[in-house]
Each structure stands twice: as C-alpha cells, then as structure tokens.
Amino acid sequence: MSISAEYLLSVARNYWRSDHEFDGKLERSPELERFQGLWEEKLEKIDEWWVLHDELRAALPHLKIGDATSTVDACFRCLVYADPQPVSEDPEDELRSRCWAVVGCVSILAPVYTVYGVQYDYKGREWIARRVFFDPLPPEMRAPSELVARKLEELFGVEALPREIAETRIPLIVERQEPPDTTLFHALFTSRPESVPL
C-alpha cells in the first residue's frame, strides 16, 4: 500500500480545521464531532492495544512498557523505556540523569504508524533538557524501535509513514500547532511528540 501526502491531507481535513471559528464557543465544530466520534469507535477495541503492551513486555523484559495515549491526539501511543541513568561522574552533576523512551504511534485517522525516540535529562526531579529523535535514533533506542515497528505492523496491519511525508506542511490547526508549522505528523499522530509520561 502506498499512501500519498495529498490523500492524507484530505483525510486530515475531516478532523482538523484551518480557522479558529469555533474557538471559545460551546458549540463543537463538525471536525471535532467527527474526531470525538472516531475516538469512541476506536476505544471500543482498546483490548487490541493492550495485546501490544503484553507482547512488548514479553519480548523486552529488561525495559518498561507504558502508554501515552490521549484522545486529544490522533493516535494510540505506546512507550518502551529504561530507568534513568546517571550521565556524569562529576560530583557537581551527581543528581543529573538521563531517561529515554521509544514511542510507537498508530494513527486513528489512517492505516499508518510511526516510531520515534524521546530523551529527557533531569537534575533531581526537574527536567532540564528534552529532545525528540526521528531517524536515525540513538543506538540504545534502535533495537526496541525495530521491535515496536514490527509488532505494530503485525498486530494492526499498518504501514510506516515515511519521514518526508510526515514532514509535509499542511494548512490546518492541530492543537497548539498552526500553519506554517503544522505537519502531517501533527495531524495524524500528535502535536506534542516530546510530551510522554516517563
């Protein structure tokens, strides 16, 4: 199957607007009505999503498996992550640690998925830096990301969305993303890829 940026934009237009006409109104836009209706339909099959978590736990017993699905996003999101590790032996940095996660996303709008990485640096309990990785992922994220991708394809019959299509700029408003910064990635997955509960 080959999905074009044009087709995906036409799908996204059913769920996201290009204006602020309904901002501050009690009335929901037709797009939001469709979006929320689609989520209700998808959540009826949530048990299929939990099967993925079980399979990841069995395959990656040394890592933690979590979920970052939110119905403000246009996807289910799973997490594979490790415990925070110290990043410096300098006594001045003794409270500094790094945590990373591989994030697997299955769009509810189209039969596509993506896998990316997130890295957080902490000083004590406060994060001081965060970074999102697409391709290439750091070495420690590569094997888990390949497994997540394979499981998403097997369990959900979805296709990886190529980065060049995901980065296509679109004239729609997705949560906090507005043109010219909005991309198909935001519309099909999440407007805040860095926001994961670690």
PDB file of N, CA and C in Angstrom, residues 45-98:
ATOM      1  N   LYS A  45     -12.346  -0.949  20.864  1.00  0.00           N
ATOM      2  CA  LYS A  45     -11.429  -2.051  20.568  1.00  0.00           C
ATOM      3  C   LYS A  45     -10.097  -1.882  21.306  1.00  0.00           C
ATOM      4  N   ILE A  46     -10.126  -1.234  22.466  1.00  0.00           N
ATOM      5  CA  ILE A  46      -8.889  -0.940  23.206  1.00  0.00           C
ATOM      6  C   ILE A  46      -8.140  -2.210  23.619  1.00  0.00           C
ATOM      7  N   ASP A  47      -8.868  -3.321  23.778  1.00  0.00           N
ATOM      8  CA  ASP A  47      -8.197  -4.560  24.183  1.00  0.00           C
ATOM      9  C   ASP A  47      -7.128  -4.978  23.189  1.00  0.00           C
ATOM     10  N   GLU A  48      -7.324  -4.663  21.907  1.00  0.00           N
ATOM     11  CA  GLU A  48      -6.314  -4.974  20.896  1.00  0.00           C
ATOM     12  C   GLU A  48      -5.018  -4.204  21.177  1.00  0.00           C
ATOM     13  N   TRP A  49      -5.169  -2.998  21.689  1.00  0.00           N
ATOM     14  CA  TRP A  49      -3.999  -2.181  22.022  1.00  0.00           C
ATOM     15  C   TRP A  49      -3.247  -2.778  23.202  1.00  0.00           C
ATOM     16  N   TRP A  50      -3.985  -3.314  24.183  1.00  0.00           N
ATOM     17  CA  TRP A  50      -3.325  -3.900  25.360  1.00  0.00           C
ATOM     18  C   TRP A  50      -2.583  -5.184  24.999  1.00  0.00           C
ATOM     19  N   VAL A  51      -3.016  -5.885  23.946  1.00  0.00           N
ATOM     20  CA  VAL A  51      -2.277  -7.056  23.470  1.00  0.00           C
ATOM     21  C   VAL A  51      -0.864  -6.645  23.068  1.00  0.00           C
ATOM     22  N   LEU A  52      -0.751  -5.505  22.404  1.00  0.00           N
ATOM     23  CA  LEU A  52       0.572  -4.989  22.025  1.00  0.00           C
ATOM     24  C   LEU A  52       1.447  -4.816  23.258  1.00  0.00           C
ATOM     25  N   HIS A  53       0.912  -4.203  24.301  1.00  0.00           N
ATOM     26  CA  HIS A  53       1.678  -3.993  25.532  1.00  0.00           C
ATOM     27  C   HIS A  53       2.154  -5.324  26.109  1.00  0.00           C
ATOM     28  N   ASP A  54       1.265  -6.308  26.129  1.00  0.00           N
ATOM     29  CA  ASP A  54       1.641  -7.630  26.665  1.00  0.00           C
ATOM     30  C   ASP A  54       2.762  -8.254  25.845  1.00  0.00           C
ATOM     31  N   GLU A  55       2.662  -8.149  24.530  1.00  0.00           N
ATOM     32  CA  GLU A  55       3.704  -8.731  23.675  1.00  0.00           C
ATOM     33  C   GLU A  55       5.035  -8.006  23.830  1.00  0.00           C
ATOM     34  N   LEU A  56       4.994  -6.689  23.998  1.00  0.00           N
ATOM     35  CA  LEU A  56       6.232  -5.931  24.216  1.00  0.00           C
ATOM     36  C   LEU A  56       6.857  -6.293  25.557  1.00  0.00           C
ATOM     37  N   ARG A  57       6.035  -6.459  26.597  1.00  0.00           N
ATOM     38  CA  ARG A  57       6.575  -6.861  27.909  1.00  0.00           C
ATOM     39  C   ARG A  57       7.271  -8.214  27.822  1.00  0.00           C
ATOM     40  N   ALA A  58       6.661  -9.144  27.101  1.00  0.00           N
ATOM     41  CA  ALA A  58       7.252 -10.475  26.957  1.00  0.00           C
ATOM     42  C   ALA A  58       8.559 -10.421  26.165  1.00  0.00           C
ATOM     43  N   ALA A  59       8.616  -9.592  25.151  1.00  0.00           N
ATOM     44  CA  ALA A  59       9.798  -9.520  24.286  1.00  0.00           C
ATOM     45  C   ALA A  59      10.919  -8.661  24.863  1.00  0.00           C
ATOM     46  N   LEU A  60      10.563  -7.701  25.737  1.00  0.00           N
ATOM     47  CA  LEU A  60      11.556  -6.759  26.289  1.00  0.00           C
ATOM     48  C   LEU A  60      11.458  -6.720  27.817  1.00  0.00           C
ATOM     49  N   PRO A  61      11.739  -7.848  28.491  1.00  0.00           N
ATOM     50  CA  PRO A  61      11.551  -7.896  29.947  1.00  0.00           C
ATOM     51  C   PRO A  61      12.472  -6.956  30.723  1.00  0.00           C
ATOM     52  N   HIS A  62      13.572  -6.525  30.113  1.00  0.00           N
ATOM     53  CA  HIS A  62      14.527  -5.634  30.780  1.00  0.00           C
ATOM     54  C   HIS A  62      14.121  -4.158  30.684  1.00  0.00           C
ATOM     55  N   LEU A  63      13.069  -3.863  29.919  1.00  0.00           N
ATOM     56  CA  LEU A  63      12.606  -2.484  29.755  1.00  0.00           C
ATOM     57  C   LEU A  63      11.183  -2.347  30.283  1.00  0.00           C
ATOM     58  N   LYS A  64      10.753  -1.115  30.508  1.00  0.00           N
ATOM     59  CA  LYS A  64       9.398  -0.844  30.977  1.00  0.00           C
ATOM     60  C   LYS A  64       8.510  -0.529  29.778  1.00  0.00           C
ATOM     61  N   ILE A  65       7.246  -0.884  29.906  1.00  0.00           N
ATOM     62  CA  ILE A  65       6.270  -0.623  28.855  1.00  0.00           C
ATOM     63  C   ILE A  65       5.194   0.268  29.456  1.00  0.00           C
ATOM     64  N   GLY A  66       4.858   1.327  28.758  1.00  0.00           N
ATOM     65  CA  GLY A  66       3.836   2.243  29.243  1.00  0.00           C
ATOM     66  C   GLY A  66       2.955   2.716  28.109  1.00  0.00           C
ATOM     67  N   ASP A  67       2.052   3.627  28.438  1.00  0.00           N
ATOM     68  CA  ASP A  67       1.117   4.129  27.448  1.00  0.00           C
ATOM     69  C   ASP A  67       1.033   5.642  27.556  1.00  0.00           C
ATOM     70  N   ALA A  68       0.942   6.298  26.425  1.00  0.00           N
ATOM     71  CA  ALA A  68       0.811   7.758  26.391  1.00  0.00           C
ATOM     72  C   ALA A  68      -0.357   8.170  25.510  1.00  0.00           C
ATOM     73  N   THR A  69      -1.332   7.267  25.344  1.00  0.00           N
ATOM     74  CA  THR A  69      -2.490   7.571  24.516  1.00  0.00           C
ATOM     75  C   THR A  69      -3.325   8.662  25.171  1.00  0.00           C
ATOM     76  N   SER A  70      -3.700   9.645  24.376  1.00  0.00           N
ATOM     77  CA  SER A  70      -4.560  10.733  24.831  1.00  0.00           C
ATOM     78  C   SER A  70      -5.531  11.045  23.706  1.00  0.00           C
ATOM     79  N   THR A  71      -6.798  11.207  24.045  1.00  0.00           N
ATOM     80  CA  THR A  71      -7.796  11.428  22.992  1.00  0.00           C
ATOM     81  C   THR A  71      -7.783  12.847  22.430  1.00  0.00           C
ATOM     82  N   VAL A  72      -6.841  13.684  22.846  1.00  0.00           N
ATOM     83  CA  VAL A  72      -6.652  14.960  22.137  1.00  0.00           C
ATOM     84  C   VAL A  72      -5.726  14.756  20.941  1.00  0.00           C
ATOM     85  N   ASP A  73      -4.962  13.649  20.975  1.00  0.00           N
ATOM     86  CA  ASP A  73      -4.094  13.294  19.857  1.00  0.00           C
ATOM     87  C   ASP A  73      -4.870  12.432  18.880  1.00  0.00           C
ATOM     88  N   ALA A  74      -4.289  12.190  17.723  1.00  0.00           N
ATOM     89  CA  ALA A  74      -4.939  11.377  16.698  1.00  0.00           C
ATOM     90  C   ALA A  74      -4.318   9.991  16.609  1.00  0.00           C
ATOM     91  N   CYS A  75      -3.827   9.484  17.746  1.00  0.00           N
ATOM     92  CA  CYS A  75      -3.178   8.176  17.706  1.00  0.00           C
ATOM     93  C   CYS A  75      -3.173   7.511  19.061  1.00  0.00           C
ATOM     94  N   PHE A  76      -2.981   6.205  19.014  1.00  0.00           N
ATOM     95  CA  PHE A  76      -2.597   5.444  20.194  1.00  0.00           C
ATOM     96  C   PHE A  76      -1.082   5.562  20.291  1.00  0.00           C
ATOM     97  N   ARG A  77      -0.550   5.713  21.519  1.00  0.00           N
ATOM     98  CA  ARG A  77       0.912   5.805  21.702  1.00  0.00           C
ATOM     99  C   ARG A  77       1.356   4.854  22.800  1.00  0.00           C
ATOM    100  N   CYS A  78       2.301   3.976  22.485  1.00  0.00           N
ATOM    101  CA  CYS A  78       2.901   3.116  23.497  1.00  0.00           C
ATOM    102  C   CYS A  78       4.336   3.567  23.744  1.00  0.00           C
ATOM    103  N   LEU A  79       4.855   3.210  24.911  1.00  0.00           N
ATOM    104  CA  LEU A  79       6.208   3.602  25.302  1.00  0.00           C
ATOM    105  C   LEU A  79       7.017   2.378  25.689  1.00  0.00           C
ATOM    106  N   VAL A  80       8.266   2.359  25.283  1.00  0.00           N
ATOM    107  CA  VAL A  80       9.243   1.397  25.767  1.00  0.00           C
ATOM    108  C   VAL A  80      10.369   2.243  26.325  1.00  0.00           C
ATOM    109  N   TYR A  81      10.681   2.067  27.622  1.00  0.00           N
ATOM    110  CA  TYR A  81      11.678   2.953  28.201  1.00  0.00           C
ATOM    111  C   TYR A  81      12.504   2.262  29.280  1.00  0.00           C
ATOM    112  N   ALA A  82      13.616   2.868  29.584  1.00  0.00           N
ATOM    113  CA  ALA A  82      14.554   2.355  30.589  1.00  0.00           C
ATOM    114  C   ALA A  82      14.532   3.269  31.804  1.00  0.00           C
ATOM    115  N   ASP A  83      15.019   2.738  32.916  1.00  0.00           N
ATOM    116  CA  ASP A  83      15.156   3.573  34.111  1.00  0.00           C
ATOM    117  C   ASP A  83      16.167   4.681  33.850  1.00  0.00           C
ATOM    118  N   PRO A  84      16.024   5.826  34.516  1.00  0.00           N
ATOM    119  CA  PRO A  84      17.009   6.907  34.349  1.00  0.00           C
ATOM    120  C   PRO A  84      18.407   6.427  34.732  1.00  0.00           C
ATOM    121  N   GLN A  85      19.384   6.903  33.972  1.00  0.00           N
ATOM    122  CA  GLN A  85      20.784   6.557  34.211  1.00  0.00           C
ATOM    123  C   GLN A  85      21.596   7.822  34.448  1.00  0.00           C
ATOM    124  N   PRO A  86      22.594   7.767  35.340  1.00  0.00           N
ATOM    125  CA  PRO A  86      23.461   8.939  35.516  1.00  0.00           C
ATOM    126  C   PRO A  86      24.211   9.235  34.217  1.00  0.00           C
ATOM    127  N   VAL A  87      24.415  10.515  33.927  1.00  0.00           N
ATOM    128  CA  VAL A  87      25.121  10.876  32.693  1.00  0.00           C
ATOM    129  C   VAL A  87      26.466  11.524  32.961  1.00  0.00           C
ATOM    130  N   SER A  88      26.817  11.675  34.230  1.00  0.00           N
ATOM    131  CA  SER A  88      28.094  12.314  34.546  1.00  0.00           C
ATOM    132  C   SER A  88      28.629  11.758  35.857  1.00  0.00           C
ATOM    133  N   GLU A  89      29.947  11.638  35.935  1.00  0.00           N
ATOM    134  CA  GLU A  89      30.567  11.205  37.183  1.00  0.00           C
ATOM    135  C   GLU A  89      31.107  12.401  37.953  1.00  0.00           C
ATOM    136  N   ASP A  90      30.905  13.566  37.422  1.00  0.00           N
ATOM    137  CA  ASP A  90      31.329  14.805  38.071  1.00  0.00           C
ATOM    138  C   ASP A  90      30.471  15.015  39.329  1.00  0.00           C
ATOM    139  N   PRO A  91      31.105  15.198  40.503  1.00  0.00           N
ATOM    140  CA  PRO A  91      30.335  15.395  41.736  1.00  0.00           C
ATOM    141  C   PRO A  91      29.368  16.584  41.658  1.00  0.00           C
ATOM    142  N   GLU A  92      29.711  17.584  40.852  1.00  0.00           N
ATOM    143  CA  GLU A  92      28.822  18.731  40.682  1.00  0.00           C
ATOM    144  C   GLU A  92      27.518  18.325  39.982  1.00  0.00           C
ATOM    145  N   ASP A  93      27.580  17.252  39.187  1.00  0.00           N
ATOM    146  CA  ASP A  93      26.430  16.790  38.411  1.00  0.00           C
ATOM    147  C   ASP A  93      25.820  15.509  38.986  1.00  0.00           C
ATOM    148  N   GLU A  94      26.071  15.229  40.276  1.00  0.00           N
ATOM    149  CA  GLU A  94      25.676  13.924  40.807  1.00  0.00           C
ATOM    150  C   GLU A  94      24.171  13.654  40.710  1.00  0.00           C
ATOM    151  N   LEU A  95      23.351  14.702  40.599  1.00  0.00           N
ATOM    152  CA  LEU A  95      21.911  14.486  40.515  1.00  0.00           C
ATOM    153  C   LEU A  95      21.408  14.479  39.071  1.00  0.00           C
ATOM    154  N   ARG A  96      22.328  14.582  38.124  1.00  0.00           N
ATOM    155  CA  ARG A  96      21.925  14.639  36.733  1.00  0.00           C
ATOM    156  C   ARG A  96      21.756  13.226  36.169  1.00  0.00           C
ATOM    157  N   SER A  97      20.617  12.980  35.534  1.00  0.00           N
ATOM    158  CA  SER A  97      20.367  11.668  34.948  1.00  0.00           C
ATOM    159  C   SER A  97      19.643  11.825  33.610  1.00  0.00           C
ATOM    160  N   ARG A  98      19.642  10.737  32.847  1.00  0.00           N
ATOM    161  CA  ARG A  98      19.018  10.750  31.528  1.00  0.00           C
ATOM    162  C   ARG A  98      18.039   9.586  31.436  1.00  0.00           C
TER     163      ARG A  98
END
